[in-house]
Amino acid sequence: MSPARRLFAVACAVVLPIAPAAAQGWIEHPRGAIEKVRSVVQVTVTGRVARVTVEEWFRNVGALLDEGSYLYPLPGEAVFSDFSLWQGDRELKGEPMDAAQARAIYEEIVRRKRDPALIELAGHGLLRARVFPIGPGETRKITLRYTQMLDRVGDAWRFRYTAGTGAGAATSSSFRMQVDSGARFGEPYSPTHRLSASRRDDLIELTLADSSTRGDLELFLPLARILVGMSLVASQPVGEDGFFMLLLAPGRVEAPSMHRDLVAVLDVSGSMSGDKLDQAKAALVQLLGTLRSGDRFRVVTFGGSVRRYAAGWTAGSADAVRAAQEWVRRLDTDGGTNIAGALGEAFAEPPAEGGLGVVVFLTDGMATVGETDPERIADQAERSRGVFRVFAFGIGYDVNTYLLDRLTERARGVTEYLRPGGDIEQAVAALASKVASPVLTDLAVRADGVELYDLQPRSLPDLFGGDELVVFGRYRGAGSPKGVPDGPGERVVTVTGRRSGREERFSTGGRFGSEQPGTDYIPQLWAARKAGALSSDIRLHGANPEIVTELSGSRCATAF
């Protein structure tokens, strides 16, 4: 299958990061006569990848034949594997096809009163399966399988499963997780449920100590030691270029910390008045509090005009930071929204050579003062940004997402959007904790004798203490290297980066050019990220025929 066709086939599995957690499914139907009676969740964790199987049983408690519409929200960056509808002991599995074709088949089978199911993306990360018919008193089982990457939180990996709707008091449920390489983890724990944990060989088995406990499950796998190094897994389908997944976690190091030049830019326009401004000021105070000796900072505010705390950089001494924090606490709102002027001031003083220049930009609105055209603001900012990394926070529903995404797209940063009433202080605190420990910047990856291409993410982000970088990509040209008779495809993979003005290298071995069992999720995860990147390209830069063709299968379906 060509890369374009593979992307078409797998793009239906794209789950945008706005879906925060997996959830039990539920049935939507016209008469309300279908009830969930049982739910079983089984999770297998290998490396940082969780393979999830969900089995759920639904019963028609009404007196009439009924059709159910099964809905299931997937977690961020999950890859849908398959969906089965059970008719007694008979499993009816699906096959990928175009959404319109699948819907037509479904409608035809319904007319013939046979047993189909149709699955499609019903929204961001939401799968919909229409099941027909469910007769009075009948029970149907649905099986859903997907693969997801676990989040890393500090020195632990996190798995979340949301109870969702439709799980009534009569619902029986169970949860079981098996984790391999158990020696690398401490004792698993959950702040929401009591767990029963056992260890056998190098496996950890987890179940719920009280199966009657309701509510969302959050589970942490703490790392027994700080991971330092790299790991690479490759997959090469027959007749195609290969795919790879690279994980890098340098952890804490003894080398001197890289100094930071931090610019905090705060919107104090009239729309920020009240709780939003109070939270934003508290977040800024906390951000300044992360500065260390050797760091420098600037504070810029903007409303109808642009203000700065001081001319030039201020050394991050304890006394200077306290004085700046007091200045921030006294800030008040000021008219319109001069975004162009604020960005011009933010980039006016370049960071020191060898340091990490970071701009943190908070706003809740669109430009109303000075230059207001988003395209011209973005172009001007890109020309003057220099080597700064830009992290943006958009607060509320009125922000210009195009502008903020353009600001961070090439600046090795990210944009985070907060709903009205969201916790600004917590969001900025999480970023402050992250950028407090820069480890490596200007990352690049290469493999001896192998061409790596089409990396996702395309621009490798900076690596911070306690962080973990996961890179997916394609490769070509792998084969048996000279001098390695018993290791076909073994290559040295090297990641380079800079810390405190000097180059650092991390290397690991990787096996390329051969089919490896259990790695089929790698092409799927690569395709999911690739489709997300193409969608972002269309939104930011407009469509072109090639990208539109690749994404033409973004709404897809499975029919039985």
Coordinates of C-alpha atoms in Angstrom, one line a residue:
M1 CA 0.0 0.0 0.0
S2 CA 1.4 3.4 -0.9
P3 CA 2.0 6.0 1.8
A4 CA -0.9 8.1 0.5
R5 CA -3.3 5.1 0.5
R6 CA -2.0 4.1 4.0
L7 CA -2.8 7.5 5.3
F8 CA -6.3 7.3 3.8
A9 CA -6.9 4.0 5.4
V10 CA -5.6 5.0 8.8
A11 CA -6.6 8.7 9.0
C12 CA -10.0 7.6 10.3
A13 CA -8.2 6.7 13.5
V14 CA -7.0 10.2 14.1
V15 CA -8.0 11.4 17.6
L16 CA -7.4 15.0 18.3
P17 CA -5.8 15.9 21.6
I18 CA -8.8 17.7 22.9
A19 CA -10.3 14.4 23.9
P20 CA -8.7 14.0 27.4
A21 CA -9.6 10.4 28.4
A22 CA -11.2 7.1 27.3
A23 CA -14.7 6.4 28.4
Q24 CA -17.2 3.7 28.7
G25 CA -19.6 3.8 25.7
W26 CA -23.3 4.4 25.8
I27 CA -26.3 3.8 23.7
E28 CA -28.4 6.6 22.2
H29 CA -31.8 5.5 20.9
P30 CA -35.3 6.9 20.3
R31 CA -37.3 5.1 22.9
G32 CA -34.9 4.8 25.8
A33 CA -35.4 1.0 26.2
I34 CA -31.8 -0.2 25.8
E35 CA -29.7 -0.4 28.9
K36 CA -26.1 -1.2 29.6
V37 CA -25.8 -4.3 31.9
R38 CA -22.1 -5.1 31.9
S39 CA -18.7 -3.6 31.0
V40 CA -15.3 -5.3 31.0
V41 CA -12.1 -3.4 30.3
Q42 CA -8.7 -5.2 29.7
V43 CA -5.5 -3.2 29.2
T44 CA -2.0 -4.5 28.2
V45 CA 0.9 -2.1 28.6
T46 CA 4.0 -2.8 26.6
G47 CA 6.7 -0.1 26.8
R48 CA 4.6 3.1 26.8
V49 CA 1.8 1.7 24.6
A50 CA -1.5 0.5 26.0
R51 CA -3.7 -1.9 24.1
V52 CA -7.2 -1.6 25.3
T53 CA -10.1 -4.0 24.8
V54 CA -13.6 -2.9 25.9
E55 CA -16.5 -5.4 26.0
E56 CA -19.9 -4.0 26.8
W57 CA -23.3 -5.7 27.0
F58 CA -26.6 -3.9 26.2
R59 CA -30.2 -5.3 26.8
N60 CA -33.4 -4.2 25.2
V61 CA -35.8 -4.0 28.2
G62 CA -38.7 -2.7 26.1
A63 CA -41.5 -4.4 24.4
L64 CA -40.6 -3.4 20.8
L65 CA -37.8 -4.0 18.4
D66 CA -35.2 -1.2 18.9
E67 CA -32.2 0.3 17.2
G68 CA -29.3 1.5 19.3
S69 CA -26.6 4.1 18.3
Y70 CA -23.5 3.2 20.3
L71 CA -21.2 6.1 21.1
Y72 CA -17.6 5.8 22.5
P73 CA -15.1 8.7 23.0
L74 CA -11.5 7.7 22.5
P75 CA -8.5 9.2 24.4
G76 CA -6.1 11.6 22.8
E77 CA -3.8 10.1 20.2
A78 CA -5.5 6.7 20.2
V79 CA -5.6 4.4 17.2
F80 CA -8.8 2.5 16.6
S81 CA -8.1 -1.1 15.8
D82 CA -11.5 -2.9 15.3
F83 CA -15.1 -3.1 16.4
S84 CA -17.2 -6.2 16.7
L85 CA -20.9 -6.8 17.1
W86 CA -21.8 -10.2 18.7
Q87 CA -25.0 -12.1 17.7
G88 CA -25.0 -14.8 20.3
D89 CA -21.7 -16.6 19.9
R90 CA -21.1 -15.3 16.4
E91 CA -18.7 -12.3 16.1
L92 CA -19.4 -10.0 13.2
K93 CA -16.2 -8.0 12.5
G94 CA -15.8 -4.9 10.4
E95 CA -13.6 -3.8 7.5
P96 CA -12.5 -0.3 6.6
M97 CA -14.4 1.4 3.7
D98 CA -15.5 4.8 2.6
A99 CA -18.1 6.3 4.9
A100 CA -20.7 6.9 2.2
Q101 CA -20.4 3.3 1.0
A102 CA -20.6 1.9 4.5
R103 CA -23.7 3.9 5.2
A104 CA -25.4 2.8 2.0
I105 CA -24.7 -0.9 2.9
Y106 CA -26.0 -0.3 6.4
E107 CA -29.3 1.2 5.1
E108 CA -29.7 -1.7 2.7
I109 CA -29.2 -4.3 5.4
V110 CA -31.7 -2.5 7.7
R111 CA -34.3 -2.7 4.9
R112 CA -33.7 -6.4 4.8
K113 CA -33.9 -6.6 8.6
R114 CA -30.6 -8.3 9.1
D115 CA -28.0 -7.5 11.7
P116 CA -25.4 -4.9 10.8
A117 CA -23.4 -2.2 12.6
L118 CA -21.9 0.9 11.2
I119 CA -18.9 2.7 12.9
E120 CA -17.6 6.2 12.0
L121 CA -16.0 9.2 13.5
A122 CA -19.0 11.1 15.0
G123 CA -16.9 14.1 16.1
H124 CA -13.5 14.8 17.8
G125 CA -12.4 11.4 19.0
L126 CA -16.0 10.0 19.1
L127 CA -16.9 6.7 17.5
R128 CA -20.5 6.0 16.6
A129 CA -21.8 2.5 15.9
R130 CA -25.4 1.9 14.8
V131 CA -26.7 -1.5 15.9
F132 CA -29.9 -3.0 14.5
P133 CA -32.1 -4.8 15.5
I134 CA -32.2 -5.6 19.2
G135 CA -35.3 -7.5 19.9
P136 CA -37.3 -7.3 23.2
G137 CA -35.4 -9.1 26.0
E138 CA -32.3 -9.6 23.8
T139 CA -28.8 -8.8 24.9
R140 CA -26.0 -7.8 22.5
K141 CA -22.3 -7.5 23.2
I142 CA -20.0 -4.9 21.6
T143 CA -16.2 -5.3 21.5
L144 CA -14.0 -2.4 20.8
R145 CA -10.2 -2.4 20.6
Y146 CA -7.8 0.5 20.3
T147 CA -4.2 1.5 21.1
Q148 CA -3.0 4.6 22.9
M149 CA 0.2 6.2 24.2
L150 CA 0.3 6.7 28.0
D151 CA 0.8 10.3 29.2
R152 CA 4.0 11.0 31.2
V153 CA 3.3 13.1 34.4
G154 CA 6.5 14.0 36.2
D155 CA 8.2 10.6 36.9
A156 CA 5.1 8.5 36.3
W157 CA 3.0 7.3 33.4
R158 CA -0.7 7.9 33.6
F159 CA -3.7 6.0 32.3
R160 CA -7.2 7.4 32.5
Y161 CA -10.5 5.8 31.9
T162 CA -13.7 7.9 32.2
A163 CA -16.9 6.2 33.5
G164 CA -19.0 8.2 30.9
T165 CA -22.7 8.2 30.8
G166 CA -25.1 5.3 30.7
A167 CA -23.4 3.3 33.5
G168 CA -26.3 3.0 35.9
A169 CA -26.4 1.4 39.3
A170 CA -27.3 -2.0 37.9
T171 CA -24.2 -2.1 35.6
S172 CA -21.6 -4.7 36.4
S173 CA -18.1 -3.7 35.5
S174 CA -14.5 -4.9 35.8
F175 CA -11.0 -3.6 35.0
R176 CA -7.8 -5.5 34.6
M177 CA -4.4 -4.2 33.5
Q178 CA -1.2 -6.1 32.8
V179 CA 2.1 -4.2 32.6
D180 CA 5.3 -5.8 31.2
S181 CA 8.9 -4.8 32.4
G182 CA 7.5 -4.5 35.9
A183 CA 10.9 -4.0 37.4
R184 CA 11.1 -0.5 36.0
F185 CA 8.1 0.7 38.0
G186 CA 7.4 1.3 41.6
E187 CA 4.1 0.5 43.3
P188 CA 1.2 1.6 41.0
Y189 CA -1.4 3.8 42.7
S190 CA -4.7 5.5 41.9
P191 CA -6.1 8.6 43.6
T192 CA -9.6 7.6 42.6
H193 CA -9.9 3.8 43.2
R194 CA -8.4 1.2 45.4
L195 CA -6.2 -1.2 43.4
S196 CA -5.1 -4.8 43.9
A197 CA -1.6 -5.3 42.5
S198 CA 0.4 -8.5 42.2
R199 CA 3.8 -9.2 40.6
R200 CA 4.7 -12.3 38.7
D201 CA 8.0 -12.8 36.9
D202 CA 8.5 -9.3 35.3
L203 CA 4.8 -8.6 35.0
I204 CA 2.4 -6.4 37.1
E205 CA -1.2 -7.4 37.3
L206 CA -3.7 -4.7 38.4
T207 CA -7.4 -5.0 39.2
L208 CA -9.9 -2.9 41.1
A209 CA -10.1 -3.9 44.8
D210 CA -13.7 -2.8 44.9
S211 CA -15.6 -3.4 41.6
S212 CA -18.6 -1.5 42.8
T213 CA -16.7 1.8 42.9
R214 CA -18.1 4.3 40.4
G215 CA -16.5 7.3 38.7
D216 CA -13.5 8.0 36.6
L217 CA -10.4 5.9 37.0
E218 CA -7.0 7.6 37.1
L219 CA -4.0 5.3 37.5
F220 CA -0.3 6.1 37.8
L221 CA 2.7 3.8 37.1
P222 CA 5.7 5.5 38.9
L223 CA 9.1 5.0 37.3
A224 CA 11.4 3.2 39.8
R225 CA 14.4 5.2 38.6
I226 CA 15.0 8.2 36.3
L227 CA 15.3 6.9 32.7
V228 CA 18.4 8.1 30.9
G229 CA 18.8 7.1 27.3
M230 CA 16.9 6.1 24.2
S231 CA 14.8 3.3 22.8
L232 CA 13.7 2.7 19.2
V233 CA 11.2 0.3 17.7
A234 CA 10.8 -0.1 13.9
S235 CA 8.3 -1.7 11.7
Q236 CA 8.5 -2.4 7.9
P237 CA 5.5 -3.8 6.1
V238 CA 6.3 -5.9 3.1
G239 CA 7.1 -3.9 0.0
E240 CA 7.1 -0.5 1.7
D241 CA 9.4 1.9 3.3
G242 CA 9.6 1.3 7.1
F243 CA 8.2 3.2 10.1
F244 CA 9.8 3.8 13.4
M245 CA 9.1 5.1 16.9
L246 CA 11.8 6.8 18.9
L247 CA 11.6 7.5 22.7
L248 CA 14.1 9.8 24.3
A249 CA 14.2 10.5 28.1
P250 CA 17.5 12.0 29.2
G251 CA 16.2 12.6 32.7
R252 CA 18.2 14.7 35.2
V253 CA 21.8 15.3 34.5
E254 CA 24.8 16.6 36.5
A255 CA 25.9 19.1 33.9
P256 CA 25.2 22.8 34.7
S257 CA 21.7 24.0 34.0
M258 CA 21.1 26.1 30.9
H259 CA 20.2 29.7 31.8
R260 CA 16.9 31.1 30.6
D261 CA 15.9 34.5 29.2
L262 CA 12.1 34.7 29.9
V263 CA 9.7 37.2 28.5
A264 CA 6.2 37.2 30.1
V265 CA 3.6 38.9 28.0
L266 CA 0.2 39.6 29.6
D267 CA -3.1 40.8 28.0
V268 CA -4.6 43.4 30.4
S269 CA -7.3 44.6 28.0
G270 CA -10.8 45.4 29.4
S271 CA -12.1 41.9 28.6
M272 CA -9.6 40.4 31.0
S273 CA -11.1 42.2 34.0
G274 CA -12.2 40.3 37.1
D275 CA -11.3 36.6 37.8
K276 CA -9.4 36.2 34.5
L277 CA -6.9 38.9 35.3
D278 CA -6.6 37.8 38.9
Q279 CA -5.7 34.3 37.8
A280 CA -3.3 35.5 35.1
K281 CA -1.5 37.8 37.5
A282 CA -1.1 34.9 40.0
A283 CA 0.2 32.7 37.2
L284 CA 2.7 35.3 36.2
V285 CA 3.9 35.7 39.8
Q286 CA 4.4 32.0 40.0
L287 CA 6.2 31.9 36.6
L288 CA 8.6 34.6 37.8
G289 CA 9.2 32.6 41.0
T290 CA 10.8 29.7 39.0
L291 CA 13.7 32.0 37.9
R292 CA 17.2 31.1 39.2
S293 CA 20.4 32.9 39.6
G294 CA 21.8 33.4 36.1
D295 CA 18.4 33.6 34.5
R296 CA 17.0 37.0 33.2
F297 CA 13.5 38.2 32.6
R298 CA 11.3 40.9 31.1
V299 CA 7.6 41.6 31.7
V300 CA 5.4 43.1 29.0
T301 CA 1.7 44.0 29.3
F302 CA -0.7 45.2 26.7
G303 CA -4.1 46.7 26.4
G304 CA -4.7 49.8 24.4
S305 CA -1.0 50.5 24.9
V306 CA 2.1 48.5 25.6
R307 CA 4.0 48.7 28.9
R308 CA 7.2 47.1 30.1
Y309 CA 8.4 46.4 33.7
A310 CA 11.9 47.7 32.9
A311 CA 14.1 48.6 29.9
G312 CA 16.2 45.7 28.8
W313 CA 16.8 42.5 30.7
T314 CA 16.5 42.2 34.5
A315 CA 18.8 39.7 36.3
G316 CA 16.8 37.0 38.1
S317 CA 18.0 37.7 41.6
A318 CA 15.6 37.1 44.5
D319 CA 15.2 40.8 45.2
A320 CA 14.6 41.7 41.5
V321 CA 12.0 38.9 41.2
R322 CA 10.1 40.0 44.3
A323 CA 10.0 43.6 43.0
A324 CA 8.6 42.4 39.6
Q325 CA 6.1 40.2 41.3
E326 CA 4.8 43.2 43.3
W327 CA 4.6 45.2 40.0
V328 CA 2.5 42.4 38.5
R329 CA 0.1 42.3 41.4
R330 CA -0.7 46.0 41.0
L331 CA -1.6 45.6 37.3
D332 CA -5.1 46.7 36.2
T333 CA -7.0 46.6 32.9
D334 CA -6.3 49.0 30.0
G335 CA -8.8 49.3 27.1
G336 CA -8.2 47.6 23.8
T337 CA -5.9 44.8 22.6
N338 CA -2.6 45.8 20.9
I339 CA -1.2 42.4 20.1
A340 CA 1.2 43.6 17.4
G341 CA 2.8 46.1 19.7
A342 CA 3.1 43.6 22.5
L343 CA 4.9 41.1 20.2
G344 CA 7.2 43.7 18.8
E345 CA 8.2 44.6 22.4
A346 CA 8.6 40.9 23.4
F347 CA 11.1 40.2 20.6
A348 CA 12.9 43.6 20.9
E349 CA 15.7 42.2 23.2
P350 CA 17.3 39.0 21.9
P351 CA 18.3 36.3 24.4
A352 CA 21.9 35.7 25.3
E353 CA 23.9 33.3 23.1
G354 CA 23.9 29.8 24.5
G355 CA 20.8 30.5 26.6
L356 CA 17.2 29.5 26.2
G357 CA 14.9 32.4 25.1
V358 CA 11.3 31.8 26.1
V359 CA 8.2 34.0 25.4
V360 CA 5.1 33.2 27.4
F361 CA 2.1 35.0 25.8
L362 CA -1.4 35.2 27.4
T363 CA -4.4 36.7 25.7
D364 CA -8.2 36.4 25.7
G365 CA -9.1 38.3 22.6
M366 CA -8.4 39.5 19.1
A367 CA -6.3 42.5 18.0
T368 CA -8.3 45.8 18.2
V369 CA -5.5 48.4 18.4
G370 CA -2.7 49.1 16.0
E371 CA -2.2 46.4 13.3
T372 CA -5.3 44.1 13.4
D373 CA -4.8 41.8 10.4
P374 CA -3.7 38.4 11.8
E375 CA -1.7 37.5 8.7
R376 CA 0.4 40.7 8.8
I377 CA 0.8 40.3 12.6
A378 CA 2.0 36.7 12.2
D379 CA 4.4 37.6 9.4
Q380 CA 5.9 40.5 11.3
A381 CA 6.3 38.4 14.4
E382 CA 8.0 35.6 12.5
R383 CA 10.5 38.0 11.0
S384 CA 11.4 39.5 14.4
R385 CA 11.2 36.4 16.6
G386 CA 14.8 35.3 16.2
V387 CA 15.6 32.3 18.3
F388 CA 12.9 32.7 20.9
R389 CA 10.6 29.8 21.8
V390 CA 7.0 30.9 22.0
F391 CA 4.3 29.4 24.3
A392 CA 0.9 30.9 24.0
F393 CA -2.3 30.6 26.1
G394 CA -5.6 31.5 24.6
I395 CA -8.3 32.2 27.2
G396 CA -12.0 31.9 26.3
Y397 CA -13.7 31.5 22.9
D398 CA -12.9 34.9 21.3
V399 CA -9.2 34.4 20.7
N400 CA -7.7 34.3 17.2
T401 CA -6.6 30.7 17.0
Y402 CA -5.0 31.2 13.6
L403 CA -2.7 33.9 15.0
L404 CA -1.7 32.0 18.1
D405 CA -1.0 28.8 16.3
R406 CA 1.1 30.6 13.7
L407 CA 3.1 32.2 16.5
T408 CA 4.0 28.8 18.0
E409 CA 4.1 26.7 14.9
R410 CA 7.7 27.4 14.0
A411 CA 8.9 28.6 17.4
R412 CA 9.3 25.1 19.0
G413 CA 6.4 25.9 21.3
V414 CA 2.8 25.1 21.7
T415 CA -0.6 26.9 22.1
E416 CA -2.9 25.9 24.9
Y417 CA -6.6 27.0 24.9
L418 CA -8.5 27.4 28.1
R419 CA -12.3 27.5 28.3
P420 CA -14.0 30.4 30.1
G421 CA -13.6 29.8 33.8
G422 CA -10.6 27.5 33.2
D423 CA -7.7 27.4 35.6
I424 CA -5.2 29.8 34.1
E425 CA -2.9 29.6 37.0
Q426 CA -2.6 25.8 36.9
A427 CA -2.0 25.8 33.1
V428 CA 0.8 28.3 33.3
A429 CA 2.3 26.6 36.4
A430 CA 2.5 23.4 34.4
L431 CA 4.5 25.2 31.7
A432 CA 6.6 26.9 34.3
S433 CA 7.5 23.6 35.8
K434 CA 8.4 22.2 32.4
V435 CA 10.6 25.1 31.2
A436 CA 12.4 25.3 34.6
S437 CA 14.7 22.5 33.6
P438 CA 15.9 22.8 29.9
V439 CA 18.0 19.8 29.0
L440 CA 18.5 19.8 25.3
T441 CA 17.6 22.3 22.5
D442 CA 17.9 22.2 18.7
L443 CA 17.4 18.5 18.5
A444 CA 18.2 16.4 15.4
V445 CA 18.1 12.7 14.8
R446 CA 20.0 10.5 12.4
A447 CA 20.7 6.8 11.8
D448 CA 23.9 5.4 10.2
G449 CA 23.2 4.0 6.8
V450 CA 19.4 4.7 7.0
E451 CA 17.5 7.7 5.6
L452 CA 15.0 9.0 8.2
Y453 CA 12.2 11.2 6.8
D454 CA 8.7 12.5 7.3
L455 CA 9.2 12.8 11.1
Q456 CA 6.2 13.6 13.3
P457 CA 6.6 16.1 14.9
R458 CA 8.3 17.7 11.9
S459 CA 10.3 20.1 14.1
L460 CA 11.6 18.3 17.1
P461 CA 10.7 20.3 20.3
D462 CA 13.2 21.1 23.0
L463 CA 13.6 18.6 25.8
F464 CA 13.0 19.5 29.4
G465 CA 13.8 17.8 32.7
G466 CA 11.3 15.0 33.5
D467 CA 10.0 15.2 29.9
E468 CA 9.9 12.4 27.3
L469 CA 10.0 12.9 23.6
V470 CA 8.2 10.5 21.3
V471 CA 9.0 10.8 17.6
F472 CA 7.4 8.8 14.8
G473 CA 8.8 8.7 11.2
R474 CA 9.5 6.8 8.0
Y475 CA 12.8 5.2 6.9
R476 CA 14.3 3.8 3.8
G477 CA 17.6 2.2 2.8
A478 CA 18.0 -0.3 5.7
G479 CA 19.7 -3.5 5.1
S480 CA 22.4 -5.8 6.6
P481 CA 25.4 -3.6 7.5
K482 CA 28.9 -4.7 6.7
G483 CA 30.7 -6.5 9.5
V484 CA 27.5 -7.5 11.3
P485 CA 26.9 -11.1 10.1
D486 CA 24.3 -12.0 12.8
G487 CA 22.6 -8.7 13.1
P488 CA 20.7 -7.8 9.9
G489 CA 19.4 -4.3 10.0
E490 CA 21.2 -3.2 13.2
R491 CA 22.0 0.5 13.0
V492 CA 23.2 3.2 15.5
V493 CA 20.6 5.9 16.0
T494 CA 22.0 9.2 17.3
V495 CA 20.1 12.2 18.7
T496 CA 22.1 15.5 19.0
G497 CA 21.2 18.6 20.9
R498 CA 22.7 21.6 22.6
R499 CA 23.1 22.4 26.3
S500 CA 24.9 25.4 27.7
G501 CA 26.3 26.2 24.2
R502 CA 27.9 22.8 23.6
E503 CA 26.6 19.7 21.6
E504 CA 25.4 16.6 23.4
R505 CA 24.9 13.2 21.9
F506 CA 22.7 10.2 22.8
S507 CA 22.8 7.0 20.9
T508 CA 21.1 3.6 20.8
G509 CA 20.9 0.6 18.6
G510 CA 17.9 0.0 16.4
R511 CA 16.9 -2.9 14.1
F512 CA 15.7 -1.8 10.8
G513 CA 14.7 -3.6 7.6
S514 CA 12.8 -6.6 9.0
E515 CA 9.2 -7.3 10.0
Q516 CA 8.9 -7.3 13.8
P517 CA 5.9 -8.9 15.5
G518 CA 3.6 -6.7 17.6
T519 CA 4.7 -3.4 15.9
D520 CA 1.7 -2.8 13.7
Y521 CA 0.6 0.1 15.8
I522 CA 3.6 2.2 14.7
P523 CA 2.4 2.9 11.1
Q524 CA -1.0 3.7 12.6
L525 CA 0.3 6.2 15.1
W526 CA 2.5 7.7 12.5
A527 CA -0.5 8.1 10.2
A528 CA -2.6 9.6 12.9
R529 CA 0.1 12.3 13.7
K530 CA 0.7 12.9 10.0
A531 CA -3.1 13.5 9.3
G532 CA -3.2 15.9 12.3
A533 CA -0.2 17.8 10.8
L534 CA -1.8 18.0 7.4
S535 CA -5.1 19.2 8.9
S536 CA -3.1 21.9 10.7
D537 CA -1.4 22.9 7.5
I538 CA -4.7 23.3 5.7
R539 CA -6.1 25.5 8.6
L540 CA -3.0 27.7 8.8
H541 CA -1.9 27.9 5.2
G542 CA -4.8 26.9 3.0
A543 CA -5.6 23.7 1.1
N544 CA -3.8 22.4 -1.9
P545 CA -4.9 19.4 -4.0
E546 CA -2.2 17.0 -2.7
I547 CA -3.1 17.6 1.0
V548 CA -6.8 17.5 0.3
T549 CA -6.4 14.2 -1.5
E550 CA -4.5 12.7 1.4
L551 CA -7.1 13.7 3.9
S552 CA -10.1 12.8 1.7
G553 CA -10.7 9.8 3.9
S554 CA -10.8 11.6 7.2
R555 CA -14.5 10.5 7.6
C556 CA -14.5 6.8 7.3
A557 CA -16.6 3.9 8.4
T558 CA -16.7 0.2 9.1
A559 CA -19.7 -1.9 8.0
F560 CA -20.7 -5.4 8.9

